[in-house]
Amino acid sequence: MNKNYYAIILAGGIGSRFWPISRTSHPKQFIDIIGSGKTLIQDTYQRLSKTCPKENIFILTNENYTQLVKEQLPDITDQQILTEPVMRNTAPCIAYGCFKIESLNPDAVIVVAPSDQQILDEDAFVSSLEKSLEVAAENHCLVTLGIKPSRPDTGYGYIQYTGAVINNDFHKVKTFTEKPTLEVAKSFIQSGDFLWNAGIFVWSAKAIVQAFETYMPDLHNIFADARTVYNTENEATHINQAYHHCVNTSIDYGIMEKADNVYVLPSDFGWSDLGTWASIYELSEKAEAGNAVIPNEKVIMYNSSDCMVNMPDGKLVILQGLNNYIVVEANNTLLICPRDQEQSVKQIVADVKSRFGVEYV
């Protein structure tokens, strides 16, 4: 493997859309949410280790999840776990990881990937990643992987690209669009020059550091000033203090939407961001009448169809006359919600926290 290839796995989110299975104390990236036998972060680590040396893979997470990372990824050393004291979106944590890696190896080429996605065709993913690493190493550019859309989905961001290319396959990015309306999404699909934004990035350490300097100079200065403490015993203390001065913004808004050297690789490797229960339903095997039951086998359904059911092992569940519902039980909490109203789950979590405190969230 190329010793200059590095990876950062973003694993600091709380996954509130998968409540009540995903909790603040044990969020979805540390759960086997699709019943594969491995948690999402374990799957992500295993995929990236096919391209990047294991010692070059860093986990960026909230300090509260350090022990979970150690338990689920026993090959990871303490030095590979980078913790943030507060949530500040993706720009600060990516800056932290990339500046730290740059201090270790100025010639590094870095993959940044979320910890909670599903990828069905790992060979195709590895091929896209290797091509992207080579292009990022040879060109001063910021690469993102775009997914060829199969439907006008309003739950994803979109990337529009132009005909200008490097290395035949990497198209210059024209625009980024956040989650559109259905009509706009339909027009994107019809135009043929839009891809889903997978949130997977590849760049050289030099290119991303310069991008921070150009487009987010305040954030650049915070993490450039820390170069003297990276990989020392003073790193954690310094970063904890510095984080409170970081802007709360995404890497997409802070850099990718503004930079003029962004390229996208159109990809097709069976991707899902696993952002909602609906995405789990779509990926799950369906029994008769379109019902998806994970993982409990003791579920009996009468006159029920198109339901997503996730119940604890050993619990007997009888459903009658229920159509298009999500039924989930975990952590002494039962959620029954129409599938087309699952966007309300985040508000439900907020209401539960307001009424009953943090015990149930």
Short mmCIF file of C-alpha atoms in Angstrom, two decimals:
data_model
loop_
_atom_site.label_atom_id
_atom_site.label_comp_id
_atom_site.label_asym_id
_atom_site.label_seq_id
_atom_site.Cartn_x
_atom_site.Cartn_y
_atom_site.Cartn_z
CA MET A 1 0.00 0.00 0.00
CA ASN A 2 1.05 3.58 -0.63
CA LYS A 3 2.44 5.00 2.63
CA ASN A 4 1.27 8.48 1.57
CA TYR A 5 -2.39 7.46 1.56
CA TYR A 6 -4.33 8.50 4.66
CA ALA A 7 -7.97 8.40 5.70
CA ILE A 8 -10.14 10.34 8.12
CA ILE A 9 -13.38 8.72 9.25
CA LEU A 10 -15.92 11.24 10.54
CA ALA A 11 -17.70 9.61 13.47
CA GLY A 12 -18.92 12.41 15.72
CA GLY A 13 -22.63 12.65 14.83
CA ILE A 14 -25.47 11.61 17.13
CA GLY A 15 -27.75 10.10 14.45
CA SER A 16 -30.96 11.50 15.89
CA ARG A 17 -33.03 10.44 12.86
CA PHE A 18 -32.54 6.81 13.96
CA TRP A 19 -33.89 7.39 17.45
CA PRO A 20 -34.73 5.46 19.59
CA ILE A 21 -32.09 2.91 18.48
CA SER A 22 -29.51 5.66 18.00
CA ARG A 23 -28.92 7.59 21.22
CA THR A 24 -26.61 10.43 22.13
CA SER A 25 -24.61 8.01 24.28
CA HIS A 26 -24.51 5.31 21.57
CA PRO A 27 -25.18 6.76 18.10
CA LYS A 28 -25.89 4.95 14.85
CA GLN A 29 -22.30 4.66 13.58
CA PHE A 30 -21.60 2.28 16.48
CA ILE A 31 -24.69 0.13 15.79
CA ASP A 32 -25.30 -2.76 13.41
CA ILE A 33 -28.32 -0.94 12.10
CA ILE A 34 -28.82 -3.03 8.95
CA GLY A 35 -28.28 -6.43 10.54
CA SER A 36 -25.03 -7.21 8.68
CA GLY A 37 -23.11 -8.46 11.72
CA LYS A 38 -20.84 -5.38 11.76
CA THR A 39 -21.45 -1.83 12.90
CA LEU A 40 -21.37 1.00 10.38
CA ILE A 41 -18.00 2.32 11.55
CA GLN A 42 -16.52 -1.19 11.39
CA ASP A 43 -17.72 -1.51 7.80
CA THR A 44 -16.25 1.89 6.91
CA TYR A 45 -12.89 1.10 8.50
CA GLN A 46 -12.70 -2.26 6.74
CA ARG A 47 -13.44 -0.64 3.35
CA LEU A 48 -10.84 2.09 3.73
CA SER A 49 -8.18 -0.34 4.97
CA LYS A 50 -8.20 -1.90 1.50
CA THR A 51 -6.61 1.28 0.17
CA CYS A 52 -4.94 3.01 3.11
CA PRO A 53 -2.49 1.45 5.57
CA LYS A 54 -4.27 0.80 8.86
CA GLU A 55 -1.79 2.95 10.75
CA ASN A 56 -2.78 5.86 8.47
CA ILE A 57 -6.51 5.73 9.27
CA PHE A 58 -7.71 8.31 11.79
CA ILE A 59 -11.07 8.43 13.55
CA LEU A 60 -12.46 11.88 14.24
CA THR A 61 -15.16 11.73 16.89
CA ASN A 62 -16.63 13.37 19.95
CA GLU A 63 -14.54 12.81 23.07
CA ASN A 64 -17.52 10.97 24.62
CA TYR A 65 -17.18 8.19 22.02
CA THR A 66 -13.49 7.39 22.51
CA GLN A 67 -14.20 4.16 24.37
CA LEU A 68 -16.72 3.01 21.77
CA VAL A 69 -14.11 3.52 19.04
CA LYS A 70 -11.53 1.52 21.00
CA GLU A 71 -13.98 -1.33 21.59
CA GLN A 72 -15.17 -1.57 18.00
CA LEU A 73 -11.85 -0.89 16.24
CA PRO A 74 -9.22 -2.66 18.35
CA ASP A 75 -6.48 -2.08 15.72
CA ILE A 76 -6.74 1.69 16.20
CA THR A 77 -4.20 3.28 18.57
CA ASP A 78 -4.91 6.19 20.89
CA GLN A 79 -2.91 8.44 18.56
CA GLN A 80 -5.32 7.64 15.71
CA ILE A 81 -8.39 8.79 17.65
CA LEU A 82 -8.88 12.54 17.28
CA THR A 83 -11.53 13.97 19.57
CA GLU A 84 -13.51 17.18 19.44
CA PRO A 85 -14.88 18.64 22.70
CA VAL A 86 -17.95 20.22 21.05
CA MET A 87 -19.80 19.71 17.78
CA ARG A 88 -18.81 22.31 15.18
CA ASN A 89 -19.96 20.66 11.94
CA THR A 90 -17.51 19.25 9.39
CA ALA A 91 -15.19 22.14 8.49
CA PRO A 92 -13.35 22.37 11.86
CA CYS A 93 -12.97 18.62 12.35
CA ILE A 94 -11.72 18.10 8.79
CA ALA A 95 -9.29 20.99 9.28
CA TYR A 96 -8.02 19.37 12.49
CA GLY A 97 -7.51 15.97 10.88
CA CYS A 98 -5.88 17.31 7.71
CA PHE A 99 -3.48 19.68 9.51
CA LYS A 100 -2.44 16.89 11.87
CA ILE A 101 -1.79 14.52 8.97
CA GLU A 102 0.10 17.26 7.10
CA SER A 103 2.39 17.63 10.11
CA LEU A 104 3.08 13.88 9.98
CA ASN A 105 3.57 13.70 6.22
CA PRO A 106 3.52 16.80 3.97
CA ASP A 107 3.13 14.51 0.95
CA ALA A 108 -0.02 12.88 2.31
CA VAL A 109 -3.09 12.33 0.15
CA ILE A 110 -6.20 12.13 2.29
CA VAL A 111 -9.61 10.47 2.01
CA VAL A 112 -12.35 11.96 4.18
CA ALA A 113 -15.40 9.71 4.61
CA PRO A 114 -18.46 9.56 6.87
CA SER A 115 -18.69 6.59 9.22
CA ASP A 116 -22.35 5.80 8.59
CA GLN A 117 -22.82 4.99 4.91
CA GLN A 118 -23.57 1.71 3.21
CA ILE A 119 -21.67 0.67 0.08
CA LEU A 120 -22.77 -2.53 -1.62
CA ASP A 121 -20.09 -2.86 -4.32
CA GLU A 122 -16.82 -2.55 -2.41
CA ASP A 123 -14.66 -3.39 -5.43
CA ALA A 124 -16.15 -0.50 -7.39
CA PHE A 125 -15.72 1.78 -4.37
CA VAL A 126 -12.06 0.83 -3.97
CA SER A 127 -11.49 1.43 -7.68
CA SER A 128 -13.06 4.92 -7.48
CA LEU A 129 -11.04 5.71 -4.38
CA GLU A 130 -7.72 4.60 -5.90
CA LYS A 131 -8.34 6.64 -9.05
CA SER A 132 -9.21 9.67 -6.92
CA LEU A 133 -6.11 9.32 -4.76
CA GLU A 134 -3.91 9.18 -7.86
CA VAL A 135 -5.55 12.26 -9.39
CA ALA A 136 -5.37 14.21 -6.13
CA ALA A 137 -1.68 13.30 -5.76
CA GLU A 138 -0.86 14.47 -9.29
CA ASN A 139 -3.09 17.56 -9.46
CA HIS A 140 -3.64 20.46 -7.10
CA CYS A 141 -7.36 19.82 -6.84
CA LEU A 142 -10.13 18.87 -4.43
CA VAL A 143 -11.95 15.69 -5.46
CA THR A 144 -15.41 14.59 -4.38
CA LEU A 145 -17.21 11.38 -5.28
CA GLY A 146 -20.59 11.91 -6.91
CA ILE A 147 -23.20 9.17 -7.11
CA LYS A 148 -25.12 8.62 -10.31
CA PRO A 149 -28.72 9.28 -9.22
CA SER A 150 -31.36 6.60 -9.67
CA ARG A 151 -34.34 8.77 -8.73
CA PRO A 152 -35.22 12.42 -7.95
CA ASP A 153 -34.50 12.14 -4.22
CA THR A 154 -35.08 15.24 -2.08
CA GLY A 155 -33.01 13.90 0.80
CA TYR A 156 -29.62 14.34 -0.86
CA GLY A 157 -27.47 17.26 -1.96
CA TYR A 158 -26.63 17.50 -5.66
CA ILE A 159 -23.44 18.28 -7.60
CA GLN A 160 -23.62 19.78 -11.10
CA TYR A 161 -20.59 19.21 -13.31
CA THR A 162 -19.29 20.56 -16.61
CA GLY A 163 -17.67 18.98 -19.65
CA ALA A 164 -14.18 20.03 -18.56
CA VAL A 165 -12.26 16.98 -17.34
CA ILE A 166 -8.91 15.84 -16.01
CA ASN A 167 -7.69 12.25 -16.40
CA ASN A 168 -10.74 11.56 -18.60
CA ASP A 169 -13.15 10.84 -15.74
CA PHE A 170 -12.96 13.76 -13.30
CA HIS A 171 -15.36 16.57 -14.19
CA LYS A 172 -15.00 20.15 -13.03
CA VAL A 173 -17.75 21.02 -10.55
CA LYS A 174 -20.10 23.84 -11.51
CA THR A 175 -22.52 24.04 -8.55
CA PHE A 176 -23.49 22.42 -5.26
CA THR A 177 -27.17 22.38 -4.29
CA GLU A 178 -28.53 21.44 -0.89
CA LYS A 179 -31.61 19.19 -0.60
CA PRO A 180 -33.96 20.44 -3.36
CA THR A 181 -37.72 20.30 -3.78
CA LEU A 182 -39.11 17.35 -5.70
CA GLU A 183 -39.70 19.43 -8.83
CA VAL A 184 -36.15 20.77 -8.77
CA ALA A 185 -34.79 17.26 -8.15
CA LYS A 186 -36.73 16.00 -11.16
CA SER A 187 -35.25 18.75 -13.35
CA PHE A 188 -31.76 17.80 -12.11
CA ILE A 189 -32.25 14.17 -13.11
CA GLN A 190 -33.61 15.14 -16.53
CA SER A 191 -30.67 17.44 -17.24
CA GLY A 192 -28.20 14.56 -16.91
CA ASP A 193 -25.35 16.61 -15.44
CA PHE A 194 -26.15 16.26 -11.74
CA LEU A 195 -24.91 13.70 -9.20
CA TRP A 196 -25.78 12.98 -5.59
CA ASN A 197 -23.29 14.42 -3.12
CA ALA A 198 -21.86 11.47 -1.16
CA GLY A 199 -19.80 13.62 1.21
CA ILE A 200 -16.65 11.62 0.40
CA PHE A 201 -13.62 13.80 -0.37
CA VAL A 202 -10.06 13.17 -1.59
CA TRP A 203 -7.25 15.74 -1.67
CA SER A 204 -3.58 16.22 -0.98
CA ALA A 205 -2.62 17.73 2.35
CA LYS A 206 -1.07 20.66 0.47
CA ALA A 207 -4.24 21.36 -1.54
CA ILE A 208 -6.65 21.33 1.40
CA VAL A 209 -4.37 23.39 3.64
CA GLN A 210 -4.13 26.02 0.91
CA ALA A 211 -7.91 25.90 0.45
CA PHE A 212 -8.44 26.63 4.15
CA GLU A 213 -5.96 29.49 3.92
CA THR A 214 -7.81 30.97 0.93
CA TYR A 215 -11.46 30.42 1.85
CA MET A 216 -11.50 29.99 5.65
CA PRO A 217 -8.46 31.95 6.88
CA ASP A 218 -9.62 32.15 10.51
CA LEU A 219 -9.98 28.37 10.70
CA HIS A 220 -6.68 27.96 8.87
CA ASN A 221 -4.90 30.09 11.44
CA ILE A 222 -6.39 28.19 14.38
CA PHE A 223 -5.06 24.84 13.17
CA ALA A 224 -1.87 26.16 11.58
CA ASP A 225 -0.96 27.68 14.96
CA ALA A 226 -1.26 24.19 16.45
CA ARG A 227 1.48 22.72 14.24
CA THR A 228 3.94 22.83 17.15
CA VAL A 229 1.73 20.63 19.34
CA TYR A 230 0.45 18.02 16.89
CA ASN A 231 1.57 14.52 17.88
CA THR A 232 2.76 15.70 21.30
CA GLU A 233 1.26 15.27 24.76
CA ASN A 234 -0.05 18.84 24.55
CA GLU A 235 -2.17 18.27 21.45
CA ALA A 236 -5.49 17.38 23.13
CA THR A 237 -5.38 20.29 25.58
CA HIS A 238 -4.55 22.77 22.83
CA ILE A 239 -7.27 21.47 20.48
CA ASN A 240 -9.90 21.51 23.24
CA GLN A 241 -9.22 25.20 23.78
CA ALA A 242 -8.97 26.01 20.09
CA TYR A 243 -12.25 24.33 19.20
CA HIS A 244 -14.26 26.88 21.11
CA HIS A 245 -13.03 29.53 18.67
CA CYS A 246 -14.06 27.55 15.58
CA VAL A 247 -16.93 28.58 13.36
CA ASN A 248 -19.82 26.10 13.15
CA THR A 249 -20.04 25.33 9.44
CA SER A 250 -19.73 22.53 6.92
CA ILE A 251 -16.83 21.82 4.60
CA ASP A 252 -19.27 22.06 1.69
CA TYR A 253 -20.29 25.61 2.54
CA GLY A 254 -16.88 26.74 3.79
CA ILE A 255 -14.72 25.46 0.94
CA MET A 256 -16.25 23.15 -1.67
CA GLU A 257 -18.90 25.63 -2.87
CA LYS A 258 -16.28 28.39 -3.20
CA ALA A 259 -13.11 26.73 -4.49
CA ASP A 260 -12.36 26.83 -8.22
CA ASN A 261 -10.38 23.58 -8.31
CA VAL A 262 -13.10 21.09 -7.32
CA TYR A 263 -13.62 17.99 -9.47
CA VAL A 264 -16.13 15.18 -9.15
CA LEU A 265 -15.81 11.54 -10.15
CA PRO A 266 -19.19 10.10 -11.26
CA SER A 267 -19.45 6.81 -9.38
CA ASP A 268 -21.80 3.88 -9.01
CA PHE A 269 -21.00 1.53 -6.14
CA GLY A 270 -24.35 0.85 -4.47
CA TRP A 271 -24.25 3.85 -2.14
CA SER A 272 -26.71 4.89 0.55
CA ASP A 273 -26.11 7.49 3.22
CA LEU A 274 -28.40 5.61 5.65
CA GLY A 275 -29.80 8.95 6.77
CA THR A 276 -33.32 7.85 7.66
CA TRP A 277 -35.43 4.81 8.47
CA ALA A 278 -36.78 5.09 4.92
CA SER A 279 -33.28 4.44 3.57
CA ILE A 280 -33.03 1.33 5.75
CA TYR A 281 -36.42 0.19 4.49
CA GLU A 282 -35.38 0.65 0.86
CA LEU A 283 -32.24 -1.45 1.37
CA SER A 284 -33.84 -4.20 3.43
CA GLU A 285 -35.15 -7.50 2.18
CA LYS A 286 -38.94 -7.36 2.04
CA ALA A 287 -41.22 -10.15 3.14
CA GLU A 288 -44.68 -10.58 1.68
CA ALA A 289 -46.74 -7.38 1.45
CA GLY A 290 -43.57 -5.31 1.39
CA ASN A 291 -42.78 -5.54 5.10
CA ALA A 292 -39.15 -5.25 6.26
CA VAL A 293 -38.38 -6.81 9.64
CA ILE A 294 -34.93 -6.38 11.23
CA PRO A 295 -33.67 -8.46 12.97
CA ASN A 296 -36.35 -10.10 15.14
CA GLU A 297 -38.05 -13.19 13.71
CA LYS A 298 -40.87 -13.16 16.27
CA VAL A 299 -43.05 -10.70 14.39
CA ILE A 300 -46.48 -11.71 13.11
CA MET A 301 -48.34 -9.33 10.81
CA TYR A 302 -52.00 -9.39 9.80
CA ASN A 303 -53.38 -7.17 7.03
CA SER A 304 -50.25 -5.05 7.27
CA SER A 305 -48.05 -3.85 4.43
CA ASP A 306 -44.95 -1.78 3.62
CA CYS A 307 -43.90 -1.48 7.27
CA MET A 308 -40.38 -1.06 8.66
CA VAL A 309 -40.13 -3.06 11.91
CA ASN A 310 -37.08 -3.15 14.18
CA MET A 311 -37.67 -4.77 17.57
CA PRO A 312 -35.48 -6.32 20.28
CA ASP A 313 -34.54 -9.97 19.96
CA GLY A 314 -36.89 -12.29 21.77
CA LYS A 315 -39.84 -9.90 21.91
CA LEU A 316 -43.03 -11.22 20.35
CA VAL A 317 -44.71 -8.54 18.22
CA ILE A 318 -48.16 -8.71 16.64
CA LEU A 319 -49.22 -6.05 14.15
CA GLN A 320 -52.66 -5.89 12.61
CA GLY A 321 -54.03 -3.41 10.09
CA LEU A 322 -50.89 -1.29 9.91
CA ASN A 323 -49.76 0.07 6.55
CA ASN A 324 -46.70 2.19 5.71
CA TYR A 325 -45.47 2.53 9.30
CA ILE A 326 -42.15 2.53 11.13
CA VAL A 327 -42.29 0.47 14.33
CA VAL A 328 -39.09 0.59 16.40
CA GLU A 329 -38.36 -0.28 20.00
CA ALA A 330 -35.09 0.22 21.85
CA ASN A 331 -33.83 1.53 25.18
CA ASN A 332 -37.21 1.39 26.93
CA THR A 333 -38.78 3.46 24.14
CA LEU A 334 -41.34 2.52 21.49
CA LEU A 335 -41.76 4.61 18.32
CA ILE A 336 -44.71 4.10 15.96
CA CYS A 337 -44.68 6.58 13.12
CA PRO A 338 -46.05 6.77 9.55
CA ARG A 339 -43.19 6.22 7.10
CA ASP A 340 -44.04 9.39 5.21
CA GLN A 341 -43.73 11.45 8.40
CA GLU A 342 -40.34 10.21 9.56
CA GLN A 343 -38.85 13.66 9.06
CA SER A 344 -40.64 14.55 12.30
CA VAL A 345 -38.38 12.21 14.32
CA LYS A 346 -35.84 14.97 15.03
CA GLN A 347 -38.61 17.16 16.44
CA ILE A 348 -39.94 14.22 18.45
CA VAL A 349 -36.50 13.76 20.01
CA ALA A 350 -36.39 17.45 20.91
CA ASP A 351 -39.86 17.22 22.50
CA VAL A 352 -38.91 14.10 24.47
CA LYS A 353 -35.78 15.83 25.76
CA SER A 354 -37.84 18.88 26.75
CA ARG A 355 -40.42 16.84 28.65
CA PHE A 356 -38.38 14.02 30.14
CA GLY A 357 -34.77 15.20 30.08
CA VAL A 358 -31.85 13.29 28.58
CA GLU A 359 -32.83 9.85 29.95
CA TYR A 360 -34.57 8.82 26.73
CA VAL A 361 -32.38 10.56 24.19
#
